[in-house]
Each structure stands twice: as structure tokens, then as C-alpha cells.
N, CA, C and O of each residue as an XYZ file, in Angstrom:
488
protein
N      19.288    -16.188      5.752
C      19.659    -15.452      4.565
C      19.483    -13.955      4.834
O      18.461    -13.318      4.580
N      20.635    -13.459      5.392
C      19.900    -11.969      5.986
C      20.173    -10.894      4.472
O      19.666     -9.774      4.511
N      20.668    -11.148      3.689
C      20.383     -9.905      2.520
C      19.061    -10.223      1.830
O      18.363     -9.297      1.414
N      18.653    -11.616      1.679
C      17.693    -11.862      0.626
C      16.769    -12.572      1.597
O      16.071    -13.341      0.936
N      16.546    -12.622      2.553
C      15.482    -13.552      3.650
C      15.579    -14.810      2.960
O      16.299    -15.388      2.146
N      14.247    -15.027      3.832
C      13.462    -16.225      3.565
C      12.572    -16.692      1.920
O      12.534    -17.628      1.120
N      11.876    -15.142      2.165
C      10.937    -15.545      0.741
C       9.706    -15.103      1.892
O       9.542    -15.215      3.107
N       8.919    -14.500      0.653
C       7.547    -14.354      1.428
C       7.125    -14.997      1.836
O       7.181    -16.091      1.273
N       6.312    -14.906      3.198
C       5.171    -15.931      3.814
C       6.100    -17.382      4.124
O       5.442    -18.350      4.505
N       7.418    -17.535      3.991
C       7.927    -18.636      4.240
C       8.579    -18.744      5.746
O       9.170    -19.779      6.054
N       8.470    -17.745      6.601
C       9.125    -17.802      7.607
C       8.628    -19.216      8.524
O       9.268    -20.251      8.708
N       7.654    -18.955      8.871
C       7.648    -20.242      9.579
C       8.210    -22.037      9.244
O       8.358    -22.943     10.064
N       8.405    -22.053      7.849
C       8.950    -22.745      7.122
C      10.296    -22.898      7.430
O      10.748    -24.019      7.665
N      11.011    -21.866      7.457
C      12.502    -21.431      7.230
C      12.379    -21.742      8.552
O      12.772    -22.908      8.589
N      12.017    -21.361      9.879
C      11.979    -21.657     11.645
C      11.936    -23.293     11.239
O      12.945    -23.983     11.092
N      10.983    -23.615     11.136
C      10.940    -25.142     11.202
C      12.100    -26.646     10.888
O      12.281    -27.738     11.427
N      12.785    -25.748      9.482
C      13.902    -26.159      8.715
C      15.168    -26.360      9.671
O      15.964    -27.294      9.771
N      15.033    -24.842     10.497
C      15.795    -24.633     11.768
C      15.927    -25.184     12.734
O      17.027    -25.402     13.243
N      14.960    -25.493     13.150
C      14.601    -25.702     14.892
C      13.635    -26.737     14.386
O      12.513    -26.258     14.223
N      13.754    -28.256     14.032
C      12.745    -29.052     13.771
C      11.933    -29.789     15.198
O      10.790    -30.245     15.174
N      12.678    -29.767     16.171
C      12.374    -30.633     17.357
C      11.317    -29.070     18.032
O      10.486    -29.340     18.899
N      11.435    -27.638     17.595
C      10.810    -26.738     18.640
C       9.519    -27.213     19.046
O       8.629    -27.657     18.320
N       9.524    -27.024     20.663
C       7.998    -27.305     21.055
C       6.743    -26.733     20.900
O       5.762    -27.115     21.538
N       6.724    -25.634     19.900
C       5.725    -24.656     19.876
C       5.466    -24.060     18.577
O       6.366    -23.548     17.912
N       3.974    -24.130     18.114
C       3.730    -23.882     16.762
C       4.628    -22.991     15.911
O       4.792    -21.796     16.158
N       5.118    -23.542     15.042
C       5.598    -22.400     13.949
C       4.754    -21.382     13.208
O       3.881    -21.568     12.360
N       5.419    -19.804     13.946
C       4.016    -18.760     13.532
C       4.980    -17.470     12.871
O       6.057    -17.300     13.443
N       4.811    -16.984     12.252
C       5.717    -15.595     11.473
C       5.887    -14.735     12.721
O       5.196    -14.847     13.734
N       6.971    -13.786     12.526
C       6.646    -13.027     13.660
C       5.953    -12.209     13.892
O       5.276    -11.656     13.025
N       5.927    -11.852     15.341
C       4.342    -11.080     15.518
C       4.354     -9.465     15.343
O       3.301     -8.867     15.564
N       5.573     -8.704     14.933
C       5.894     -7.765     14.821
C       5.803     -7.583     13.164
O       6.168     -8.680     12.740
N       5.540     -6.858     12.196
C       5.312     -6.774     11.083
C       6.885     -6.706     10.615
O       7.353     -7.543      9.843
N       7.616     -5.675     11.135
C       9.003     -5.047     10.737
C       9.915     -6.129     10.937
O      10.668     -6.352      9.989
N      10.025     -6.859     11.957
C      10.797     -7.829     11.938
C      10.750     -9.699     10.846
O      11.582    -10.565     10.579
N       9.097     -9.447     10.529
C       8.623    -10.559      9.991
C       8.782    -10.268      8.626
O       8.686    -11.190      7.816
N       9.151     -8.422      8.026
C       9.543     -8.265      6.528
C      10.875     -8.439      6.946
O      11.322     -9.463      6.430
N      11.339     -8.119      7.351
C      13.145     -8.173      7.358
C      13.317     -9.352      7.322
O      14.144     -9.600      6.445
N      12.814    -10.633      8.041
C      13.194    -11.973      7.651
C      13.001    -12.470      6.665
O      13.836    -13.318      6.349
N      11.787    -12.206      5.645
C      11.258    -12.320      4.730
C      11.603    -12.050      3.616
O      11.688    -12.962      2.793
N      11.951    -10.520      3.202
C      12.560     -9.940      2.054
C      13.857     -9.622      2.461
O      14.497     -9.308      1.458
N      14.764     -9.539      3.805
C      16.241     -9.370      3.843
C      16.428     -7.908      4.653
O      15.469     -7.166      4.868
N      17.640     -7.638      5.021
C      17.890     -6.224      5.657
C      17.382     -5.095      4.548
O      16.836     -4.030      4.837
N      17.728     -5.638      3.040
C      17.053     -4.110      2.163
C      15.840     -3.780      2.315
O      15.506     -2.632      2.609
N      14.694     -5.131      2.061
C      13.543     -4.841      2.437
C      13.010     -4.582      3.627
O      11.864     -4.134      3.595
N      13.771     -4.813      5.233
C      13.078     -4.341      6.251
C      13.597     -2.941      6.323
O      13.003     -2.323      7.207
N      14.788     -1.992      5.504
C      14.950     -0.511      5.811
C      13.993     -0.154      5.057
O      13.422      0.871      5.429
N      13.523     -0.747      3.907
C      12.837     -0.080      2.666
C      11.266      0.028      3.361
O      10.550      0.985      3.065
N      10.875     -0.861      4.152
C       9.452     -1.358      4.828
C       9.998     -0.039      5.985
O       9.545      1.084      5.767
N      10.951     -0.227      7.171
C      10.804      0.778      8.069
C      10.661      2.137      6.937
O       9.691      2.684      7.462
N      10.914      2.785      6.053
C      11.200      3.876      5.798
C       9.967      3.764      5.679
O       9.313      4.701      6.136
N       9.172      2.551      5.006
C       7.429      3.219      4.537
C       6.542      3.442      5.750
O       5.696      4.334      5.706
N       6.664      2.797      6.670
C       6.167      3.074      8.138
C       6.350      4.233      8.210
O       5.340      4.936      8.169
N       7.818      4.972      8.359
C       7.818      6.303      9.341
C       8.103      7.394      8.294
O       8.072      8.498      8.839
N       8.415      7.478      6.744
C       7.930      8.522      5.732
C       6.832      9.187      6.471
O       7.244     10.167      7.091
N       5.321      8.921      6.624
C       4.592      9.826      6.473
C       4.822     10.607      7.334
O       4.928     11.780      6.977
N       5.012     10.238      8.987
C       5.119     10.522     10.278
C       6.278     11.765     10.213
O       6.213     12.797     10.882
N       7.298     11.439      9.299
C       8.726     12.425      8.956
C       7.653     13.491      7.966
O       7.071     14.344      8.636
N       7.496     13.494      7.152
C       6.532     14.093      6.459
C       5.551     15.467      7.270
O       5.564     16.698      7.302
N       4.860     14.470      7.775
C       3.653     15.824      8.899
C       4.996     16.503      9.634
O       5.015     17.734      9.613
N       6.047     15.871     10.239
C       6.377     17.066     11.341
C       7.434     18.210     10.282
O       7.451     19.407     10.572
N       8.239     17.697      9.117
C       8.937     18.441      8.147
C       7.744     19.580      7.884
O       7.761     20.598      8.577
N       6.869     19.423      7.031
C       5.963     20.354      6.962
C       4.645     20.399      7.687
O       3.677     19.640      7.730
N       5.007     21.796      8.358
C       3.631     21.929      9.361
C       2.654     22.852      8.581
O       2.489     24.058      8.766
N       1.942     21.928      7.531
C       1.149     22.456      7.182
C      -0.391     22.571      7.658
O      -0.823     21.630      8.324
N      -1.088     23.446      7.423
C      -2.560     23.391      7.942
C      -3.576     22.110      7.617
O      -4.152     21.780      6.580
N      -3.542     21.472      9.091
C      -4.461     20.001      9.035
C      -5.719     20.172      8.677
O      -6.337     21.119      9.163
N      -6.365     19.266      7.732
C      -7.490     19.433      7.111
C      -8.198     18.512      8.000
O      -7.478     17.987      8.850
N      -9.211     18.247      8.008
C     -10.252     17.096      8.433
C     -10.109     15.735      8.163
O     -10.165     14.686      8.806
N      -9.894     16.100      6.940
C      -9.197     14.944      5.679
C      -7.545     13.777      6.261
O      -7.274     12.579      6.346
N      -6.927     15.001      6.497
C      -6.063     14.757      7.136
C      -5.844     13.863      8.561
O      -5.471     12.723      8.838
N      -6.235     14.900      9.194
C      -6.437     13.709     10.358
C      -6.880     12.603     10.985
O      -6.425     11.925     11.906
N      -8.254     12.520     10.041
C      -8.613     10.964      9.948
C      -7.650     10.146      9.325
O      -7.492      9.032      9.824
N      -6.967     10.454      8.335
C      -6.219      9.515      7.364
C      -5.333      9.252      8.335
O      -5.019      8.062      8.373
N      -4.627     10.192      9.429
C      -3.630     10.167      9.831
C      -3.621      8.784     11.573
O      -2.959      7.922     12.150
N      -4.853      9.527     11.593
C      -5.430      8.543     12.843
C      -5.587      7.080     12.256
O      -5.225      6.104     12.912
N      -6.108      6.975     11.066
C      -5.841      5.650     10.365
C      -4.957      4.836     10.591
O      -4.964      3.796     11.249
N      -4.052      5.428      9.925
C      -2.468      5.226      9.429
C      -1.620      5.052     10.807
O      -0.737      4.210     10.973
N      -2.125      6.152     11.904
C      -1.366      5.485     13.257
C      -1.905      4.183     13.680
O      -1.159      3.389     14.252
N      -3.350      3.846     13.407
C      -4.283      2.755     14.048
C      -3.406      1.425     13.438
O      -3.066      0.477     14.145
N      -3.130      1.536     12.082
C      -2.573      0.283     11.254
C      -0.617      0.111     11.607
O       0.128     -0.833     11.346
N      -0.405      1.047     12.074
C       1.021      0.895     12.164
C       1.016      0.551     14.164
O       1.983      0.012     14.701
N       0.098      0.875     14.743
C       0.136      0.211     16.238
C      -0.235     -1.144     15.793
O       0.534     -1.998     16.236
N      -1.093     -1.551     15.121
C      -1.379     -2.703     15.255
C      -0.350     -3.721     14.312
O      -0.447     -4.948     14.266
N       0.575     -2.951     13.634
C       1.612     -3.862     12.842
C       2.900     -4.076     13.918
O       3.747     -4.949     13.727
N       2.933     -3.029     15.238
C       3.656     -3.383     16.118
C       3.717     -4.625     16.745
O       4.719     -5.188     17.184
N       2.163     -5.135     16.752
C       1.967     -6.212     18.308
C       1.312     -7.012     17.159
O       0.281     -7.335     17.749
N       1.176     -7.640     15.737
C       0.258     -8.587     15.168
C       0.826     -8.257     13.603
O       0.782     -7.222     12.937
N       1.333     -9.487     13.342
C       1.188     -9.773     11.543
C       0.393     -9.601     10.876
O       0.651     -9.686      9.675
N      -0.940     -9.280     11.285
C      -2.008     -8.937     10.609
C      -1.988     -8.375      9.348
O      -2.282     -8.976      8.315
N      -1.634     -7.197      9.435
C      -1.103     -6.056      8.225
C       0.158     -7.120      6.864
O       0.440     -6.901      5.686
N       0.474     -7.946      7.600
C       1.926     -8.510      6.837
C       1.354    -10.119      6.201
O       1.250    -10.359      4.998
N       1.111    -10.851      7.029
C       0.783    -12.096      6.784
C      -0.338    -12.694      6.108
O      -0.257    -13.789      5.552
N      -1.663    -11.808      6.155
C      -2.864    -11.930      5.742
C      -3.351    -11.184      4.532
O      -2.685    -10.156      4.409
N      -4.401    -11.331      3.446
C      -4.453    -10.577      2.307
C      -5.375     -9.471      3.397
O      -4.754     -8.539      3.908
N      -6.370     -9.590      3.598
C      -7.284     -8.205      4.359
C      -6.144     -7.284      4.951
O      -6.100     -6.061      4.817
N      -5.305     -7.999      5.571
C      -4.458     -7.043      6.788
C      -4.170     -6.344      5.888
O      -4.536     -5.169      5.913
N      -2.883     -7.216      4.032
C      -2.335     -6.019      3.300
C      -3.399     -5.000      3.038
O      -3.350     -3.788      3.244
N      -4.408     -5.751      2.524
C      -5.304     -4.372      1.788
C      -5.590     -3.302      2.836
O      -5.383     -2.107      2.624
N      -6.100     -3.815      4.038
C      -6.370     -2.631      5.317
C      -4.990     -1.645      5.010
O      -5.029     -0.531      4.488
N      -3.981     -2.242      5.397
C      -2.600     -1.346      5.151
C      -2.528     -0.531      4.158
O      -2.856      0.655      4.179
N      -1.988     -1.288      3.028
C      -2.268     -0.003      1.939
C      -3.374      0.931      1.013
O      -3.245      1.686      0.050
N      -4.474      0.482      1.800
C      -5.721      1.165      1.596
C      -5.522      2.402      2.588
O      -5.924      3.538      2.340
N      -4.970      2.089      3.533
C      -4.888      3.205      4.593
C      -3.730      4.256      4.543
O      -3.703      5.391      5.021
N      -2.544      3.400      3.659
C      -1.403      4.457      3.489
C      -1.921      5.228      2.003
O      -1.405      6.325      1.791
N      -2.800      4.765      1.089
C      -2.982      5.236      0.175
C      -4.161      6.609      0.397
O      -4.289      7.454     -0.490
N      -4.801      6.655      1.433
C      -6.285      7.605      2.204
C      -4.858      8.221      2.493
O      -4.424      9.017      1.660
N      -4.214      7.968      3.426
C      -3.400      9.189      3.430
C      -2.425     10.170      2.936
O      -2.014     11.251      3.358
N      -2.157      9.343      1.767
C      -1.577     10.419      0.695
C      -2.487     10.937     -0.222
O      -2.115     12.027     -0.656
N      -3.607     10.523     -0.696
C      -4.395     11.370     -0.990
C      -5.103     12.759     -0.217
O      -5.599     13.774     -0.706
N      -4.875     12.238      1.484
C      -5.332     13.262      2.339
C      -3.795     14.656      2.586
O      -3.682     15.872      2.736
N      -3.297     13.961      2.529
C      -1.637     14.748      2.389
C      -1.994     15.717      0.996
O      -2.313     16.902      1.093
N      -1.919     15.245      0.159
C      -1.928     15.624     -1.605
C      -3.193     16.895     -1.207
O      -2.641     17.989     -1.328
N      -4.184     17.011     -0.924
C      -4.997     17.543     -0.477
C      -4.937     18.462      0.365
O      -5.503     19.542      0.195
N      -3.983     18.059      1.779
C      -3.870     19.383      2.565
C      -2.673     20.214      1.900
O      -2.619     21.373      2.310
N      -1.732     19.868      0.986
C      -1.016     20.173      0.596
C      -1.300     21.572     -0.128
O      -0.982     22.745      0.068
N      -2.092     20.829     -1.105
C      -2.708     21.714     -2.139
C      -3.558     23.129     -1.091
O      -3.157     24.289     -0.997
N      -4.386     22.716     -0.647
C      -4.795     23.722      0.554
C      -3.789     24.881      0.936
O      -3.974     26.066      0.660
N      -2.558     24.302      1.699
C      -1.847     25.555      2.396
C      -1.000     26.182      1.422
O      -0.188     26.924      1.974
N      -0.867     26.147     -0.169
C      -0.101     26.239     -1.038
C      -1.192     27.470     -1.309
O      -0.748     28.608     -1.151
N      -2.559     27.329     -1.697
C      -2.983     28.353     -2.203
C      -3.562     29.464     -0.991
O      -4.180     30.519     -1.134
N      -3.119     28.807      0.166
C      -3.640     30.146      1.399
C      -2.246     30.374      1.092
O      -2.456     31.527      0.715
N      -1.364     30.283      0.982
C       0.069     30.735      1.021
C       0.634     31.857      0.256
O       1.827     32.141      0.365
């Protein structure tokens, strides 16, 4: 179903439905981006890539003055998006979501923050 996927958390389901004889456990995929796109459809894996690489477009559009604040959030936010490369973690599991958007949420508050910063040195 590539406009509307599978349905959440159903991929391995939907593989199985597929490929009933496969010799090897049915597991979501191990890439986060590819395991929403099967899941919620091509809208939701552009809508998911855009939330990945927004912030990343973001820091280099405005080079504003990095706070402390900032760069931890940011080192975060790279830590959770390497690891949504190589592991479902972030996608498949409730901790992974919360790690995720606990971490995209530190960094827009850390954004909102340096923001405010180079606005009033400005």
C-alpha cells in the first residue's frame, strides 16, 4: 500500500502476509525512514524525512551564535538520528519514541533559546 502503508507497527505482519514460506524472522525494518514509509505511506516517510533533516536545514540557514544549550541538544539530536539510521529503536519501541521526541523537543527549546540570544546581541 505505498500511499497509505501498512498501518503502524504492522510491518512485519504485512512481510509475513507476503512472503509466508520466508526463512527468517519477521522484523520491521532496521532503518527508521524506511520502516515509517512502509508504515504510514510515501506522505508520511517525506513528512518523517523532513522532521529528521528540518533542524540540520535550520542550524546551517541561520548561523546563529551557538549556545551551550545548543550544542548539547544538537549532539543529542545527531546521537538519535545515527542511531535511527542502523536500528528501529527510535520507531518501533515506546522508550526509543520518547528518547526521540524528548530529544527533538531539548532541541527546539535549545534553538528557541539561542535564537532569542543572537536577536538581542543583534
Amino acid at each position: 500500500h505505498p500511499l497509505l502503508g501498512v498501518g503502524l507497527g504492522t510491518l512485519p505482519l504485512a512481510l509475513q502476509a507476503a512472503r509466508p514460506q520466508f526463512p527468517i524472522d519477521y522484523q520491521p525494518a532496521s532503518v527508521v525512514l524506511l520502516d515509517a514509509t512502509a508504515e504510514t505511506g510515501v506522505a508520511g516517510g517525506l513528512l518523517y524525512l523532513a522532521l529528521l533533516v528540518a533542524p540540520w536545514v535550520a542550524v546551517l540557514r541561520r548561523r546563529m551564535a551557538w549556545t551551550a544549550e545548543l550544542a548539547v541538544a544538537s549532539a543529542v539530536l545527531a546521537a538519535v538520528t545515527v542511531v535511527g539510521l542502523f536500528d528501529d529503536y527510535t520507531w518501533a519501541f515506546q522508550a526509543g519514541r520518547i528518547w526521540a521526541w524528548l530529544a527533538l523537543g531539548l532541541w527546539a527549546g535549545a534553538w528557541r533559546a539561542a535564537d532569542r540570544v543572537s536577536r538581542a546581541g543583534a
